[in-house]
Coordinates of C-alpha atoms in Angstrom, one line a residue:
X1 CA 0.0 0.0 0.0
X2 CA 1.0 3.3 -0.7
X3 CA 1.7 5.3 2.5
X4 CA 2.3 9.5 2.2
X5 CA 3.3 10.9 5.5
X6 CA 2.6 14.6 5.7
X7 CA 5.6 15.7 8.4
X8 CA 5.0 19.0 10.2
X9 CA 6.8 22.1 8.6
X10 CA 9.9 22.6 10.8
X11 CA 10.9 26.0 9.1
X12 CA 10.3 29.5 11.3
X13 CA 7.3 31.5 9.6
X14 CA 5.7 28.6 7.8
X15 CA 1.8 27.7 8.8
X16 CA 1.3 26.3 5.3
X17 CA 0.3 22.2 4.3
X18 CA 0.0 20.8 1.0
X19 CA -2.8 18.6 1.5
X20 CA -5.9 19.6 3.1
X21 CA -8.5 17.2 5.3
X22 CA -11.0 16.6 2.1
X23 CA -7.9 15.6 -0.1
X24 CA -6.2 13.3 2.8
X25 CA -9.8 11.3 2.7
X26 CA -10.1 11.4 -0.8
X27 CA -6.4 9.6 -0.9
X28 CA -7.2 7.2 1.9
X29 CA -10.6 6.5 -0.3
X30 CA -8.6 5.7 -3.1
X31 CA -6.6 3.1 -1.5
X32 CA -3.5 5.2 0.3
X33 CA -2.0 5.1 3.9
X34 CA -2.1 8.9 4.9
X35 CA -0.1 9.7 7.9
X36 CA -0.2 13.7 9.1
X37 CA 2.4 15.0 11.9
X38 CA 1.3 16.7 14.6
X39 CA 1.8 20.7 14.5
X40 CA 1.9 23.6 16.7
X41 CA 1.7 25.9 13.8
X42 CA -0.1 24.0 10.2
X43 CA -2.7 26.7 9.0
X44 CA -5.4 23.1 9.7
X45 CA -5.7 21.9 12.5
X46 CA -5.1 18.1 13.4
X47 CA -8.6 17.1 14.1
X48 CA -9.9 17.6 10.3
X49 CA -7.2 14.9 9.7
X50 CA -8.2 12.4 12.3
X51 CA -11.8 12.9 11.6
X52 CA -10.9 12.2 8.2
X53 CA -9.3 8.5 9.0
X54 CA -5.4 9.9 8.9
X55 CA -3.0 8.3 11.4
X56 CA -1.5 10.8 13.2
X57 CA 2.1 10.8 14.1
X58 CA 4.2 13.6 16.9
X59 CA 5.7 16.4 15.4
X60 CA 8.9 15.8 13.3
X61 CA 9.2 12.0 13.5
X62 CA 9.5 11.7 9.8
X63 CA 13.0 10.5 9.5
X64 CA 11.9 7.4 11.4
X65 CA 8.6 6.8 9.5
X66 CA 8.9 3.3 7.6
X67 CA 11.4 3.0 4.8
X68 CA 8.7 2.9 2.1
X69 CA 7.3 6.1 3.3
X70 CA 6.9 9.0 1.2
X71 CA 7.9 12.1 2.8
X72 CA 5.6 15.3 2.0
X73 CA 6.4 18.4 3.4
X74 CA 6.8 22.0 1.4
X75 CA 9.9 23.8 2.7
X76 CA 13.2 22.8 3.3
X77 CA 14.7 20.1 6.1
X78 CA 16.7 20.7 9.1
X79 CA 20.6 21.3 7.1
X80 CA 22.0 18.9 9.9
X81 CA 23.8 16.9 7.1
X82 CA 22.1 13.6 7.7
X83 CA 21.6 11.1 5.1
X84 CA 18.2 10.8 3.4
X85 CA 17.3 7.2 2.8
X86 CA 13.2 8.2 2.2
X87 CA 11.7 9.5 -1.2
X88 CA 10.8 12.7 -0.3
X89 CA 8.1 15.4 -2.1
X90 CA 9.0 19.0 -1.2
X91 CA 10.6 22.1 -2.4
X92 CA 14.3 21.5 -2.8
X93 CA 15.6 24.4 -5.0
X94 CA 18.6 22.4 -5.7
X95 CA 18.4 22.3 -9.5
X96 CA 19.4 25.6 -10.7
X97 CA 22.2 26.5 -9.6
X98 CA 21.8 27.3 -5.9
X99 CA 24.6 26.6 -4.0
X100 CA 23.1 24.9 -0.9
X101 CA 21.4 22.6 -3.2
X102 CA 24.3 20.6 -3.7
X103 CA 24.3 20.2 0.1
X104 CA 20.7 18.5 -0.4
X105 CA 21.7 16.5 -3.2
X106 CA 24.4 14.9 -1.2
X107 CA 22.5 13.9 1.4
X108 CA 20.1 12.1 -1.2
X109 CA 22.9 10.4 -2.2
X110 CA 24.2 9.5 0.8
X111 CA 21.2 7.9 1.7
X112 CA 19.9 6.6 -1.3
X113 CA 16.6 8.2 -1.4
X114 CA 14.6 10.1 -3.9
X115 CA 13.8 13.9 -4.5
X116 CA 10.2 14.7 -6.0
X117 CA 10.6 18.6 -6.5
X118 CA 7.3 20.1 -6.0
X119 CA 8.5 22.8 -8.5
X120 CA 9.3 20.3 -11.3
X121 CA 6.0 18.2 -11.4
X122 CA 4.9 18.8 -14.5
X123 CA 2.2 17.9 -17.0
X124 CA 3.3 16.7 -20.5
X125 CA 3.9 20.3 -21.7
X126 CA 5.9 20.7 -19.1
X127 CA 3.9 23.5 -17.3
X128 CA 3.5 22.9 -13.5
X129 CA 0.6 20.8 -12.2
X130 CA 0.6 23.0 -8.7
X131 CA 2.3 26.5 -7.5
X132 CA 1.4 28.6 -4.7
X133 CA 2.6 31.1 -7.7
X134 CA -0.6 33.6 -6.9
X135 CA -0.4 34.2 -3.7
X136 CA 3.5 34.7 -3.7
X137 CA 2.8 37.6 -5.8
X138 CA 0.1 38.8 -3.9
X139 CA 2.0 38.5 -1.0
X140 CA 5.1 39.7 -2.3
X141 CA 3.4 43.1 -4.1
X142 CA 1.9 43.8 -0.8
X143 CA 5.2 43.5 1.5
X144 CA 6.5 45.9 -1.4
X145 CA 4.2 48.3 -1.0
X146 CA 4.9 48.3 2.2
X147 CA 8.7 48.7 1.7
X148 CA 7.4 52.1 -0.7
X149 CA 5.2 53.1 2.5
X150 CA 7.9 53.0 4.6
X151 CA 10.3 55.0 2.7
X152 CA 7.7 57.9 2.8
X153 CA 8.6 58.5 6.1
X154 CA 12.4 58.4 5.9
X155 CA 12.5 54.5 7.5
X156 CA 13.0 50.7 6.4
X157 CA 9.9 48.4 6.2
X158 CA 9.3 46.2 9.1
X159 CA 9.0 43.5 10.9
X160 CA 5.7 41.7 8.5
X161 CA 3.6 38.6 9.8
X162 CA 1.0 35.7 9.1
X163 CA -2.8 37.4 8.3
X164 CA -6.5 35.9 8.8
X165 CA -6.7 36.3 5.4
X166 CA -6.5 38.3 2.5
X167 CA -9.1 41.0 3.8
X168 CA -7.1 41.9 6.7
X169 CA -3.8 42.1 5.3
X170 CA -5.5 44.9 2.5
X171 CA -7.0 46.8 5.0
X172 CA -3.7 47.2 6.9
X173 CA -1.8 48.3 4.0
X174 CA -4.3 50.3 2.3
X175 CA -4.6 52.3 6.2
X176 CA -0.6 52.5 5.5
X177 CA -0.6 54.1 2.2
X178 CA -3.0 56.4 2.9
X179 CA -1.2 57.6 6.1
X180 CA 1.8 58.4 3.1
X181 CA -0.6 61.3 2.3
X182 CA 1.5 60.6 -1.6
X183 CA -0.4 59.7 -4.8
X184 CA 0.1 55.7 -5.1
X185 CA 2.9 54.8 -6.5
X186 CA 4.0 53.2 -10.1
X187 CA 4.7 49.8 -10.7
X188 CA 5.7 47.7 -13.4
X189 CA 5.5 43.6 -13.0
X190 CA 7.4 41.2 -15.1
X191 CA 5.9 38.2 -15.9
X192 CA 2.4 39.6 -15.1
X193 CA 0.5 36.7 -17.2
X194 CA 1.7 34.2 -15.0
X195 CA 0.6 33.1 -11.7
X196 CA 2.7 35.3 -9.5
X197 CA 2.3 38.1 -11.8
X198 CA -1.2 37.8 -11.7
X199 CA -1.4 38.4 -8.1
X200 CA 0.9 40.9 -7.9
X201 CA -0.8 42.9 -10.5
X202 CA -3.9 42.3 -8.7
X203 CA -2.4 43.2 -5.5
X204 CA -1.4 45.9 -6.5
X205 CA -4.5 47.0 -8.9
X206 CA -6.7 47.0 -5.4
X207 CA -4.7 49.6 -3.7
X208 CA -5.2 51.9 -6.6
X209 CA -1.1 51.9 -8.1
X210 CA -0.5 52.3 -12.0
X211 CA 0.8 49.0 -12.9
X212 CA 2.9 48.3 -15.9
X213 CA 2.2 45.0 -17.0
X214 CA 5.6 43.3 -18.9
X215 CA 5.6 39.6 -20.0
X216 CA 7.6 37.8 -22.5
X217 CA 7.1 39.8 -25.5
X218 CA 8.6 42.8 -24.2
X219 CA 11.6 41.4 -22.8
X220 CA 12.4 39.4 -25.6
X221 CA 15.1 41.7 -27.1
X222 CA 17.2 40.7 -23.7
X223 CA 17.9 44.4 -22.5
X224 CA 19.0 46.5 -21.0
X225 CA 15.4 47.9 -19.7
X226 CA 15.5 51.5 -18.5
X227 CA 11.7 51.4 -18.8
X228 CA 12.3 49.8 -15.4
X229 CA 14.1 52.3 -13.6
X230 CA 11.5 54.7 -14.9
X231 CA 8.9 53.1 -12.0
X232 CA 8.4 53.4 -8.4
X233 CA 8.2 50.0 -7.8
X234 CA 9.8 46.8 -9.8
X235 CA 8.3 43.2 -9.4
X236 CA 9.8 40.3 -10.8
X237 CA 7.8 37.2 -11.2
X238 CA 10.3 35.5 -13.6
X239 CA 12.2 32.8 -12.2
X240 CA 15.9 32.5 -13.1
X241 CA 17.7 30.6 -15.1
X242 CA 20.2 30.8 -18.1
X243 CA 17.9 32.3 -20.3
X244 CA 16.5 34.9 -17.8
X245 CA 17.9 38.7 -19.1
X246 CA 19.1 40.8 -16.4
X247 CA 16.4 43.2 -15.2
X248 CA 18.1 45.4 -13.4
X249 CA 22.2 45.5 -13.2
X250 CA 24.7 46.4 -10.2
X251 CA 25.1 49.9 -12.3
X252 CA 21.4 50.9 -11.7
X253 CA 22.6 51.6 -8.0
X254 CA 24.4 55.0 -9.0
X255 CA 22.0 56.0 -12.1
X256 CA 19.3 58.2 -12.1
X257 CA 15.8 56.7 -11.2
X258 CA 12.7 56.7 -9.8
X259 CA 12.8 52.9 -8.5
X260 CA 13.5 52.8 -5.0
X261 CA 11.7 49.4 -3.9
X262 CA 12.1 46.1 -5.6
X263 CA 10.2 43.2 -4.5
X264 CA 11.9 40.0 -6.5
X265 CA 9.1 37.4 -5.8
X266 CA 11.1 34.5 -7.7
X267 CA 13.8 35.3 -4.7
X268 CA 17.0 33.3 -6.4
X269 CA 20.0 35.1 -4.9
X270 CA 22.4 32.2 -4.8
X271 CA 21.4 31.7 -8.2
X272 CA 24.1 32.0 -10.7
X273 CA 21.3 33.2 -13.1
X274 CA 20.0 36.3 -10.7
X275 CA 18.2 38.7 -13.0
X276 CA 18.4 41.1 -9.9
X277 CA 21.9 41.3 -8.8
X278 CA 22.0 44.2 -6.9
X279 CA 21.2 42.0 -3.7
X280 CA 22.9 38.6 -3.1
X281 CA 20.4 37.5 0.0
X282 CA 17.2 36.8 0.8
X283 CA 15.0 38.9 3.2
X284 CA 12.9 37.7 6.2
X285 CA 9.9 38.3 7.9
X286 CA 11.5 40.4 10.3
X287 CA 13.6 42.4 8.1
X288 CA 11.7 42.3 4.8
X289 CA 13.8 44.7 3.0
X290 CA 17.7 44.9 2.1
X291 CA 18.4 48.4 1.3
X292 CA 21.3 48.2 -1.7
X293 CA 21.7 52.3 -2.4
X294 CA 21.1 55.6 -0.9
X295 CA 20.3 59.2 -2.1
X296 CA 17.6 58.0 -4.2
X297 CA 17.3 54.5 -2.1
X298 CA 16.5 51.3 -3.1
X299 CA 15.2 48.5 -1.1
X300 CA 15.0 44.9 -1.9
X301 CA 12.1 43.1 -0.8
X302 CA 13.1 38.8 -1.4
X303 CA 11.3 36.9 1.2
X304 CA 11.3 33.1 -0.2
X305 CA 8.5 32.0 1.3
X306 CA 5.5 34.4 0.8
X307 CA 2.4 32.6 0.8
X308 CA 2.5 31.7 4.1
X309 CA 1.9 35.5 4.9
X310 CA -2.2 34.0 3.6
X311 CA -1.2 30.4 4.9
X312 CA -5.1 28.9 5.1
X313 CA -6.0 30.4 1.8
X314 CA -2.7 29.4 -0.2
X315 CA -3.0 26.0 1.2
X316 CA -6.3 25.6 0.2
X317 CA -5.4 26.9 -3.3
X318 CA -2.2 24.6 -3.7
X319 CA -3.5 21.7 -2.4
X320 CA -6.3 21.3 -4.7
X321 CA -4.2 22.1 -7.5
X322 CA -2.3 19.2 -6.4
X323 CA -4.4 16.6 -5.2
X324 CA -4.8 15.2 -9.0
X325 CA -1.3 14.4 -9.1
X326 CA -1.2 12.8 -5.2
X327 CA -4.1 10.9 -6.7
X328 CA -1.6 8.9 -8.8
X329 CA 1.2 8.1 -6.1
X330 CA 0.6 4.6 -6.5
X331 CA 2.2 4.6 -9.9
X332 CA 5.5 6.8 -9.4
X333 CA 7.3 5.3 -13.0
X334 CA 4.9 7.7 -15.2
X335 CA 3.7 11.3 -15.4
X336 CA 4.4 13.8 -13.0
X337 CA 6.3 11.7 -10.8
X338 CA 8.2 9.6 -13.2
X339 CA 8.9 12.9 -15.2
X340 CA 10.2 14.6 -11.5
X341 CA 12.1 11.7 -10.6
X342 CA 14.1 11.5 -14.4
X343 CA 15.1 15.6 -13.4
X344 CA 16.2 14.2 -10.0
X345 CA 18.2 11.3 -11.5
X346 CA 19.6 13.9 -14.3
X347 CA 21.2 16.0 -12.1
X348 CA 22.1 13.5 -9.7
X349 CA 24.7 12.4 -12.2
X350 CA 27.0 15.8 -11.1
X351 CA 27.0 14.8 -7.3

């Protein structure tokens, strides 16, 4: 029998779950074993698992569930260096370049287990089968705004946190931009017919900013795009890779501009492929924004895990994206999961 153990999130800031109580008894319906780790913190609480026939394990025993297991969790493990013999579905970002990927990798190998990337299950035009995309943007245009806000009165952004849901967090920040007593800002959005675009732009259309909206088309030619510097605000929603043009180079620092906040919702600093490389590391809840230049400023907003600012309503979202595919864990040779587990093997060959 196929068993998927959902382990309890053991990163700071992160309320979010992948798989909701409706989709653990829709699994167990279909034939799977569904263990769900206690949490002090998941955005759903325990009992909707339990009442939904889940076995329920303590907090963070994951590493001695049975061998057959199949790990789900979102973010990333403890970095304690231990080998990891289990097959494991989560967000690794170890396939493009970042350098504590490698780190991952090796423990994989070590152990002898298996890496499911959540960001590489894929349908058979390779598009994603599940992102959290939306409300990264969302989030991530909002804790911008808030950077902008901030700057009005001469200071840094601060310390952000987890909302109800989406109705609170705009009625905070709309209360903070009007307190600006300044005309909403510009913005221009890269990427804005994507997911995270889409919420971003939308973001950032409810609190009444001018938003540029830039997708593939017009950043074709490669650059350089002083259109960019030629906004208040810059989001990127492009995730990088060798293709991805630089949007806006180390030299923008000392030129002339009206950017001053940047809110780089892909977040790949330790990516050799940064399109934003005026900042080489991400932000946090409680410091949200890297200022990189004075006299104009310019603030970096890169906080990597974003949709856990909305954790019940992202969760929601991304799980039933994803169900389809946890649907079909019982065949793990074909589709998304055979088509994940050929990226894993390919870049296993270089550890």
């Amino acid at each position: 029998m196929t068993h998927l153990w959902v382990r309890a999130e053991q990163r700071p800031n992160e309320d979010r779950v992948g798989l909701t109580p409706d989709g653990a008894k829709a699994l167990i319906h279909a034939g799977l074993r569904v263990t769900v780790e206690e949490s002090r913190v998941r955005a759903i609480g325990i009992d909707g698992y339990r009442d939904a026939g889940c076995e329920i394990a303590p907090e963070n025993s994951w590493p001695n569930a049975p061998r057959d297991a199949i790990i789900f969790g979102l973010k990333e493990l403890p970095e304690d260096g231990t080998p990891l013999p289990h097959r494991h579905i989560m967000f690794g970002h170890a396939f493009k370049g970042q350098h504590s990927g490698r780190a991952l990798l090796e423990r994989f190998k070590a152990g002898g287990g298996t890496l499911y990337d959540l960001e590489y299950l894929v349908d058979e035009t390779g598009r994603r089968v599940a992102a959290f995309g939306y409300w990264a943007g969302f989030a991530g245009a909002a804790v911008t705004l808030k950077a902008w806000a901030a700057q009005q009165h001469g200071k840094l952004c601060g310390p952000v946190g987890a909302y109800k849901n989406k109705d609170a967090l705009l009625s905070e920040l709309r209360s903070e931009l009007d307190a600006t007593n300044t005309p909403r800002p510009t913005a221009i959005v890269i990427g804005a017919l994507g997911r995270v675009g889409t919420g971003a732009s939308d973001l950032m259309e409810a609190m009444g900013a001018t938003v540029t909206k830039w997708d593939m088309a017009e950043t074709a030619s490669g650059g350089p795009f002083p259109e960019i510097l030629d906004h208040n605000l810059f989001i990127n929603c492009i995730l990088a890779g060798p293709q991805t043009p630089v949007f806006v180079p180390r030299d923008a620092l000392s030129a002339g501009r009206k950017l001053t906040a940047i809110g780089d919702v892909a977040c790949d600093p330790d990516s050799d492929y940064n399109p934003v490389p005026v900042y080489d590391k991400a932000t946090s809840w409680d410091a949200p924004a890297l200022r990189v230049a004075e006299n104009p400023v310019l603030d970096v907003m890169a906080i990597d895990n974003l949709p856990s600012m909305l954790p019940l309503e992202s969760s929601i979202d991304y799980a039933g994206q994803l169900l389809p595919s946890l649907l079909t864990l019982t065949d793990l040779t074909t589709g998304v999961w055979g088509r994940a587990e050929a990226t894993f093997r390919t870049h296993m060959k270089d550890i």
